[in-house]
Coordinates of C-alpha atoms and ligand atoms in Angstrom, one line a residue:
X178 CA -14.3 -2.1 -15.2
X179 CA -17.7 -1.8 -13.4
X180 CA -19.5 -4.0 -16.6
X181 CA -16.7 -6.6 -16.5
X182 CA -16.8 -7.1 -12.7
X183 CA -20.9 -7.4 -13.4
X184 CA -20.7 -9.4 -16.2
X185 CA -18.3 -11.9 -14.1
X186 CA -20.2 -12.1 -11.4
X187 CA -23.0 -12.7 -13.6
X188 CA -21.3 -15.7 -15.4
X189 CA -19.9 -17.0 -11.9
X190 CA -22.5 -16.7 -9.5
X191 CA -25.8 -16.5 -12.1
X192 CA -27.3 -13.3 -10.5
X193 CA -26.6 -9.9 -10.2
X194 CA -24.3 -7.8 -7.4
X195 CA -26.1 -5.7 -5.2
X196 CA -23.3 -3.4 -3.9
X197 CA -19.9 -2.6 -5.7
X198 CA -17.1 -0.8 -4.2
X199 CA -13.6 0.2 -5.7
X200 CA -10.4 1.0 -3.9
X201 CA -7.6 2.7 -5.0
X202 CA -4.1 1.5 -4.5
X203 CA -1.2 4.1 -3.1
X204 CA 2.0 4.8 -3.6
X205 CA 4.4 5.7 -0.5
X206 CA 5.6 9.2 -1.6
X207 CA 8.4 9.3 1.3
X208 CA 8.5 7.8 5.0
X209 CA 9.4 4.5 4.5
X210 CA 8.8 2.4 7.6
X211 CA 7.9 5.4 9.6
X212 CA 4.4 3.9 10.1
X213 CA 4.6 0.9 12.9
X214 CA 7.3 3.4 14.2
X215 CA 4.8 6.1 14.9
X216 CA 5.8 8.2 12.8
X217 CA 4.6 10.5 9.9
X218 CA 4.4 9.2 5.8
X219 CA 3.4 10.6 2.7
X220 CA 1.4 8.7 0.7
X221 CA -0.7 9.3 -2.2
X222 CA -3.8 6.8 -3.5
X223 CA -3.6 6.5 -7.5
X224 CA -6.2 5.8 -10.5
X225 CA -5.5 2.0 -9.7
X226 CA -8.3 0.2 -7.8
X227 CA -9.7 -3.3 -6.6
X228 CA -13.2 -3.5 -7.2
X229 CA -15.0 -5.8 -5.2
X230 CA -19.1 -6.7 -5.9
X231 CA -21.1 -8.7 -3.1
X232 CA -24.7 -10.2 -3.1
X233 CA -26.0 -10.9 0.2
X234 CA -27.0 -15.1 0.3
X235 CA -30.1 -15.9 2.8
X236 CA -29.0 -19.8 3.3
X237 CA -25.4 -18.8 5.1
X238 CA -23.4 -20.0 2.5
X239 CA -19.9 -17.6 1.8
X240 CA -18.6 -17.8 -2.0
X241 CA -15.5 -15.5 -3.1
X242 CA -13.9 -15.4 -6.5
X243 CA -11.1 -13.4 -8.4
X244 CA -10.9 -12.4 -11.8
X245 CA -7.2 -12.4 -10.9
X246 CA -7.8 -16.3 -11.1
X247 CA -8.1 -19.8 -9.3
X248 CA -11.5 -21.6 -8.4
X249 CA -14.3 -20.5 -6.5
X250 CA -13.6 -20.9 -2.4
X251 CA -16.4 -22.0 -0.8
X252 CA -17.0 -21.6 3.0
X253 CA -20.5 -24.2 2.7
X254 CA -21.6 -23.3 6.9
X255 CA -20.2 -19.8 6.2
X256 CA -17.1 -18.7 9.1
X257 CA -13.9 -17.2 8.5
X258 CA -11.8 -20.6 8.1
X259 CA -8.4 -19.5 7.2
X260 CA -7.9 -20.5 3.5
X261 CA -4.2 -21.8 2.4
X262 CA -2.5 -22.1 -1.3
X263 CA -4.1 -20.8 -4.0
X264 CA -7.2 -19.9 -1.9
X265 CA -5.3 -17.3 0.3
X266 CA -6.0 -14.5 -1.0
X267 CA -9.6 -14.5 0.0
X268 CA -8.2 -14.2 3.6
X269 CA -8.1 -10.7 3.1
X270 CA -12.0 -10.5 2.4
X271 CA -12.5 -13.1 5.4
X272 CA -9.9 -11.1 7.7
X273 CA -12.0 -7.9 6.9
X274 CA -15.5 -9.9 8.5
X275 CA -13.1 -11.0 11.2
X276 CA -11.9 -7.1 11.9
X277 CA -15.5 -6.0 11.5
X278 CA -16.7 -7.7 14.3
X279 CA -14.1 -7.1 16.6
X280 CA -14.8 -3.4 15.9
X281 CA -18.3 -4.3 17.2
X282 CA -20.0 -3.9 13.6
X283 CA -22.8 -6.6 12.1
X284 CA -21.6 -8.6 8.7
X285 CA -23.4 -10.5 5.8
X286 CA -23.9 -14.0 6.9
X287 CA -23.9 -15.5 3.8
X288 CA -23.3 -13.7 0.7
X289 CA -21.4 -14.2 -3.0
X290 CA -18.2 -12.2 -3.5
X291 CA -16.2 -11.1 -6.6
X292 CA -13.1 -9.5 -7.2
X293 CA -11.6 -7.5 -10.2
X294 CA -8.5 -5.3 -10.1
X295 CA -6.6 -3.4 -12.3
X296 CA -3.9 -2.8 -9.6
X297 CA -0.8 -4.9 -10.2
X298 CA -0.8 -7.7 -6.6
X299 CA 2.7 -7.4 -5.3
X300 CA 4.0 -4.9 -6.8
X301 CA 4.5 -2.6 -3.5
X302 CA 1.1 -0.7 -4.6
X303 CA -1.0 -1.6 -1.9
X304 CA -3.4 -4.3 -3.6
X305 CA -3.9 -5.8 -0.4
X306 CA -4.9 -3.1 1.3
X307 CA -7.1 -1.8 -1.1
X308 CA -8.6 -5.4 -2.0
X309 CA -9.4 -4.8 2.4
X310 CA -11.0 -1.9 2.4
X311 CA -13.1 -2.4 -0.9
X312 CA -14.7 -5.9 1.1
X313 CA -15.5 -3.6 3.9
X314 CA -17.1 -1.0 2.3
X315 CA -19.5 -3.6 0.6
X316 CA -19.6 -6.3 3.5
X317 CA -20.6 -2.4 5.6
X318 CA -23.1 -1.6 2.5
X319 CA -25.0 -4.9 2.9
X320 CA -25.8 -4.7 6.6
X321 CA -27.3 -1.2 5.8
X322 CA -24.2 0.8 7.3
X323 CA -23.4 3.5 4.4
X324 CA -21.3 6.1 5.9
X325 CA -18.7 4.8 8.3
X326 CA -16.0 7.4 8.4
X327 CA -13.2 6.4 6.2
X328 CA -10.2 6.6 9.4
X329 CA -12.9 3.6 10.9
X330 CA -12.5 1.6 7.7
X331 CA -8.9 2.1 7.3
X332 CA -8.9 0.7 11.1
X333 CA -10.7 -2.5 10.0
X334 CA -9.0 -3.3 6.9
X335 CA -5.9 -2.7 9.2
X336 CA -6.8 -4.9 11.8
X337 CA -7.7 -7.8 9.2
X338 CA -4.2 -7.8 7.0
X339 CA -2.7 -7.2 11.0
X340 CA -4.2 -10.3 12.9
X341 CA -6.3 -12.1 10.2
X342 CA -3.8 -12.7 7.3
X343 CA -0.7 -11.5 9.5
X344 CA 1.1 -9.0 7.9
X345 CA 2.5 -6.3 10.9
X346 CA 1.6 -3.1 8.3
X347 CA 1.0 0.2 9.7
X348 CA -1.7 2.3 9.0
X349 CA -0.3 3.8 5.9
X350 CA -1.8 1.3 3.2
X351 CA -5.5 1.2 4.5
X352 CA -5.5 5.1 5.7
X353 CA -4.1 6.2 1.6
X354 CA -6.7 4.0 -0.1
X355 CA -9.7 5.1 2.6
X356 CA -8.5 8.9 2.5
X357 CA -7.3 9.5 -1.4
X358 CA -7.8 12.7 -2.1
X359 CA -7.3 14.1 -6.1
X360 CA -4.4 16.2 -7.0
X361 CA -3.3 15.9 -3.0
X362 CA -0.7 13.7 -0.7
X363 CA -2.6 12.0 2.1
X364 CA -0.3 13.0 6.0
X365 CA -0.4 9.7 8.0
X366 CA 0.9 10.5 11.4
X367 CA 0.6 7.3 13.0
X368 CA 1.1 8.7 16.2
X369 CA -2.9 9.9 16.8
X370 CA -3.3 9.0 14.3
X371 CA -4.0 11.6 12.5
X372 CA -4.8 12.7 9.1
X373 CA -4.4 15.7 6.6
X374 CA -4.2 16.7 3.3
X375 CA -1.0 18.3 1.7
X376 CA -1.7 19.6 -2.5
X377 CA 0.7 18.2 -5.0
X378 CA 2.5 21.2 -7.1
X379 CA 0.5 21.3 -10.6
X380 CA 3.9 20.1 -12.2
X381 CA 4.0 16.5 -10.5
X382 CA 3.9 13.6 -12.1
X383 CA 3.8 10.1 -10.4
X384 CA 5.6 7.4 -12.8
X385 CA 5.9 4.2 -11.5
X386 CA 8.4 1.3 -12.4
X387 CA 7.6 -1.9 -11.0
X388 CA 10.2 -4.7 -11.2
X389 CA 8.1 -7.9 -10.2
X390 CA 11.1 -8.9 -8.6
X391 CA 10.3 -9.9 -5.5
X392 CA 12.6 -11.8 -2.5
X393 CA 11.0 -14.8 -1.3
X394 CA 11.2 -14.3 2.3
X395 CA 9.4 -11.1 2.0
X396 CA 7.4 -11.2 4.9
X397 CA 9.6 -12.5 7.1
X398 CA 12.0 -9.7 6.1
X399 CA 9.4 -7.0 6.5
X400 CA 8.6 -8.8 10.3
X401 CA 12.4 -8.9 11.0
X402 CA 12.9 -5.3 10.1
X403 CA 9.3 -4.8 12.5
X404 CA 11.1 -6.8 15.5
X405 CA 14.9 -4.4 15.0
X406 CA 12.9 -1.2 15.1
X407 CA 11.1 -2.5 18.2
X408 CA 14.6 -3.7 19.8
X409 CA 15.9 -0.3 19.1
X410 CA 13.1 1.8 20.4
X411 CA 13.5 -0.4 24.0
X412 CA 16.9 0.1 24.2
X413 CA 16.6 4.0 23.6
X414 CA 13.6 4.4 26.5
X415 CA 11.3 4.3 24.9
X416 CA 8.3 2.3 22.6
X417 CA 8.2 3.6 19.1
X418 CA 11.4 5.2 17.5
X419 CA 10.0 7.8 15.4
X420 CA 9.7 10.1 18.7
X421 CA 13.5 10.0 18.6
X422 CA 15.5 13.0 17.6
X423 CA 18.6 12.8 15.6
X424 CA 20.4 14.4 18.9
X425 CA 19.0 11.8 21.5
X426 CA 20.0 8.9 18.8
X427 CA 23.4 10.8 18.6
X428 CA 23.7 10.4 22.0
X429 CA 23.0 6.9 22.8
X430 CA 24.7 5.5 19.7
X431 CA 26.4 3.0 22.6
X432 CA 23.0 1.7 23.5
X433 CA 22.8 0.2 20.3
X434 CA 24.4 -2.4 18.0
X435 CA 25.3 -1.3 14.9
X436 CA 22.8 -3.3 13.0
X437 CA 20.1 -1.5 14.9
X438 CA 22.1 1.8 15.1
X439 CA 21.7 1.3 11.3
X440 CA 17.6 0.9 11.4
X441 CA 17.1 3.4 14.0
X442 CA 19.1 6.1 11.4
X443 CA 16.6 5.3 9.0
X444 CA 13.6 5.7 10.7
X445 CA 14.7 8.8 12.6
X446 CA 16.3 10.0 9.2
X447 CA 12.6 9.6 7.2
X448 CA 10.9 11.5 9.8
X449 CA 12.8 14.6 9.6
X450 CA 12.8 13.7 5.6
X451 CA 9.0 13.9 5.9
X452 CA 8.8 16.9 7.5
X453 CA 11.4 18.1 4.9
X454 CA 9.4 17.2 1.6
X455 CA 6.2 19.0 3.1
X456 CA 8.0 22.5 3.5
X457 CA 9.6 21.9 -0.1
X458 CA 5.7 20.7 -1.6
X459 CA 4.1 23.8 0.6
X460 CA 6.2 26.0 -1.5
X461 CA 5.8 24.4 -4.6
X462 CA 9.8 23.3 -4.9
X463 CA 9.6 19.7 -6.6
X464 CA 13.2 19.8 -7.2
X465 CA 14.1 20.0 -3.6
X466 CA 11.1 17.3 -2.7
X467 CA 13.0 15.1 -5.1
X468 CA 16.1 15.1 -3.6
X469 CA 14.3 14.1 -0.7
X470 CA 12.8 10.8 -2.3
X471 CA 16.3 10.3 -3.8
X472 CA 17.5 10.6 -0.1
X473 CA 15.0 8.1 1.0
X474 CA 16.5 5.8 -1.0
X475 CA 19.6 6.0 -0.5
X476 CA 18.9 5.6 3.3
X477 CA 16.8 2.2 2.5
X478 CA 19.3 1.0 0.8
X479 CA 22.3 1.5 3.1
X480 CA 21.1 2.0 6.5
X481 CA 17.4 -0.3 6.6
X482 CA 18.4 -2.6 3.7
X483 CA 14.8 -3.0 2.1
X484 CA 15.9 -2.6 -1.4
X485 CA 17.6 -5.0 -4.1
X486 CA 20.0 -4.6 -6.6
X487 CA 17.4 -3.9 -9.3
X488 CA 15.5 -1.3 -7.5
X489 CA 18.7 0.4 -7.0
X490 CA 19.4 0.6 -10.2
X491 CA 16.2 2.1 -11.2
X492 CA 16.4 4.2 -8.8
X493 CA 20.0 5.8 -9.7
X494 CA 19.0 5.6 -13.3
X495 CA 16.3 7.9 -13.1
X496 CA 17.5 10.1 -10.5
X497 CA 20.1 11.5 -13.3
X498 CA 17.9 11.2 -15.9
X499 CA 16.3 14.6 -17.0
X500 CA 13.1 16.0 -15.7
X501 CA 13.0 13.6 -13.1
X502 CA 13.3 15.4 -9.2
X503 CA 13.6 12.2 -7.5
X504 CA 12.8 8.5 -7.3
X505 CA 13.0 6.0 -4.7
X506 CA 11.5 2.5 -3.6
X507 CA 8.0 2.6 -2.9
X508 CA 6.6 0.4 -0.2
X509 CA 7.8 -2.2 2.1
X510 CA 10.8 -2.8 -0.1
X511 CA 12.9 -6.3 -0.8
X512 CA 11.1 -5.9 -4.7
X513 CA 8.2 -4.1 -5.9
X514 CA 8.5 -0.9 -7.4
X515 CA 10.6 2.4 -8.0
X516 CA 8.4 5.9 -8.1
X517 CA 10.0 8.3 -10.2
X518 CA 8.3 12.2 -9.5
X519 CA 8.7 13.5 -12.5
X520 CA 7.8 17.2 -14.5
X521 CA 5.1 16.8 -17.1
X522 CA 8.0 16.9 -19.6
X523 CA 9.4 14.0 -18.7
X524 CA 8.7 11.6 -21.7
X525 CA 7.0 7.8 -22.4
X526 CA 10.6 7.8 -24.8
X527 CA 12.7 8.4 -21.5
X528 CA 10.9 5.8 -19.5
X529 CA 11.5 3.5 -22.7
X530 CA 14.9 4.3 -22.7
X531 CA 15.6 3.2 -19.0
X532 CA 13.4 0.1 -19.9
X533 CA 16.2 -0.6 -22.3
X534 CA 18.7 0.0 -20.0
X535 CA 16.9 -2.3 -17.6
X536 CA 16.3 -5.2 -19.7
X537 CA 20.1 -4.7 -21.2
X538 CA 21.6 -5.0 -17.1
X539 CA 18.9 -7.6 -15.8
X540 CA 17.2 -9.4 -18.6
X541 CA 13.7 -8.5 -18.2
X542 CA 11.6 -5.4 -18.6
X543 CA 9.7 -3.8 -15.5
X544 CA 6.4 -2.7 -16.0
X545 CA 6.1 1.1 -16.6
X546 CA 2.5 3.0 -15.0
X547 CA 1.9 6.3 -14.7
X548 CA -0.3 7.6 -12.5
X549 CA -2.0 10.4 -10.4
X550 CA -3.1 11.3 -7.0
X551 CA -6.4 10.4 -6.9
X552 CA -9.5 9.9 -4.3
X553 CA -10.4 7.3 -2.1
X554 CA -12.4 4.1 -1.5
X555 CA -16.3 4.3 -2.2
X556 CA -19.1 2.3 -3.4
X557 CA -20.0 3.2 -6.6
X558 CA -23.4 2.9 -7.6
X559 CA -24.9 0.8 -10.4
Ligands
LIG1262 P1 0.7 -5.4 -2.4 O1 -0.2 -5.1 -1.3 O2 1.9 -4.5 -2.4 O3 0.0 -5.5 -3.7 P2 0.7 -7.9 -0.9 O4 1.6 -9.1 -1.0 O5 0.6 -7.2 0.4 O6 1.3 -6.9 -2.1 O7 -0.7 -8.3 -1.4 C1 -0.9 -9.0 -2.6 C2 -1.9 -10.1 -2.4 O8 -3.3 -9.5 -2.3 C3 -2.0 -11.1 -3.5 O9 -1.1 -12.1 -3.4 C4 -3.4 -11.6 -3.3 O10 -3.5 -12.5 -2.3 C5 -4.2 -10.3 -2.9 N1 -4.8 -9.7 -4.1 C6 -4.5 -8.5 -4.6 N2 -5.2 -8.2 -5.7 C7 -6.0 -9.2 -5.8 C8 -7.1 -9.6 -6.8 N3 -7.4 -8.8 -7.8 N4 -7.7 -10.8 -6.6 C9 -7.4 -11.6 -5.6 N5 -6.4 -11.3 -4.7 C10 -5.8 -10.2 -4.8
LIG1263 MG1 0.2 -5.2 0.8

């Protein structure tokens, strides 16, 4: 990947990158909308990355490109102008020079910028984030700043895909990709927040189905669900729900409609499911940790009503199939992709197989990955 991104550059830009950075993508291993709540999530980064390469310009001029495809955007007097159509994706390197100021830090003034990824965009695996916190690392590199702690980063890649492009994530995305470590499950608790390490049992495996079904009102789906869990949390006392116990909710199911009755269950119900997986990992129980994810599911699907009908199915189909502990929707939901946890004897036949079964219910095949837990963003020397 490191050649190809040079040789593009190369060919687009006719000189060489000076800094290169790559950042991994994550899954969400269980606590699903916990995040903006203030609550804890599991997450893991993977052997997926963005790779971004920069070469500092002295005449002011910004140029980004993607490998992913789509022209060249220009910014001619450099600035941050908010790029529309085709062109938005480089919002999320513009957000980032945004973020870094705002944090205080220097940027590139002008500078060329390119982009290659073999982390499938949209698919609930956290391109964006990573495609954030790769820019920073390189727009950090070229103003001489080498070792800004990785929670700092995840804060400015945050605060760009927050305020710049608009997306109301929590910390979960930026924190994963920054904080990766191999073999291990990265502990958000967005409440500090604060960060730890839990190890993966040596029997884990990640497998990841990804649909590329996506609903079209996405984000405005993820920002409603945002608004209901704020509107619950007011109405219970107090500002973020994931510091409510199941007993208070018990108690104050009056306060509540039944729509955000329903949301509030969730959230409280990932939280203590969070808690839950970590004993069952700390012990080395995968099965039990599976019924977990399988419980997350279920909960999305009923009580938050992030998932669709074909992540659903995926989800049910592997949850029975053998060797699989668990699998549920990973990421912000309404499409993307199922994570299946898996024993190392689980096959490539037996993910074939509920391909088939798939393709036989909905008429197209999701893409099958499998991954592992793997470590986080760095610049990577040429
Ligand atoms: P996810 O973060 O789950 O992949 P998002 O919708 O949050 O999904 O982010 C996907 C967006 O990130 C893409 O639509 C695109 O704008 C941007 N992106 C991701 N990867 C790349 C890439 N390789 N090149 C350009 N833009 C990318
Ligand atoms: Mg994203």
């Amino acid at each position: 990947m490191r050649k190809n991104l040079r040789a593009f550059f190369e060919q687009t830009f006719s000189c060489a990158p000076l800094f290169v950075a790559r950042a991994p993508g994550r899954i969400e291993f269980v606590g699903n909308h916990t995040d903006y709540n203030g609550g804890q999530v599991l997450g893991a980064a993977i052997n997926r990355h963005v790779w971004v390469a920069l070469a500092p310009r002295r005449d002011g001029r910004r140029r980004l490109v993607s490998a992913a495809g789509g022209d060249v955007v220009t910014l001619p007097n450099g600035g941050e102008k908010k790029q529309r159509g085709e062109k938005s994706w480089a919002n999320y390197p513009l957000g980032v020079l945004v973020a870094l100021r705002a944090f205080g830090r220097r940027v590139p003034a002008g500078f060329d910028l390119a982009v290659m990824s073999d982390l499938p965009a949209g698919a609930g695996l956290s391109s964006s984030a990573a495609l954030e916190v790769a820019s920073a690392l390189v727009f950090l590199a070229a103003v001489g700043e080498w070792d800004v702690p990785p929670e700092a980063v995840a804060e400015i890649a945050r605060h760009a895909e927050n305020n710049f492009v608009g997306v109301p994530c929590g910390l979960l995305d930026q924190a994963v990709s920054c904080l990766g470590r191999r073999g291990r499950l990265v502990l958000v608790d967005c409440a500090g927040p604060r960060f730890s390490t839990v190890p993966l049992p040596a029997g884990a495996r990640f497998w990841i189905f990804n649909t590329h079904a996506k609903h079209a009102l996405v984000e405005g789906l993820y920002a409603a669900r945002h608004r209901e869990c704020r509107s619950a949390a007011r109405a219970l006392g107090g500002p973020l729900l994931a510091a409510v116990t199941p007993a208070i909710l018990a108690a104050n199911r009056d306060k509540l409609s039944l729509l955000l009755f329903r949301r509030a269950s969730h959230v409280v119900g990932e939280v203590a499911r969070v808690n839950a997986t970590i004993t069952a990992l700390q012990v080395g129980n995968l099965a039990t940790a599976g019924k977990w994810l399988s419980a997350s599911h279920r909960s999305s699907k009923r009580l938050f009503e992030n998932s669709t009908t074909e992540l659903d199915f995926l989800a049910a189909r592997l949850a029975r199939t053998p060797h699989v502990f668990g699998a549920r929707l990973t990421g912000g939901g309404f499409g993307g992709a199922v994570l299946a946890l898996a024993s190392p004897k689980f096959s490539a036949a037996q993910a074939r197989a509920v391909v088939a079964a798939y393709g036989n219910k909905f008429g197209t095949a999701p893409d099958v990955l499998r991954l592992r837990a793997a470590g986080g963003a760095a610049l990577v020397r040429d």
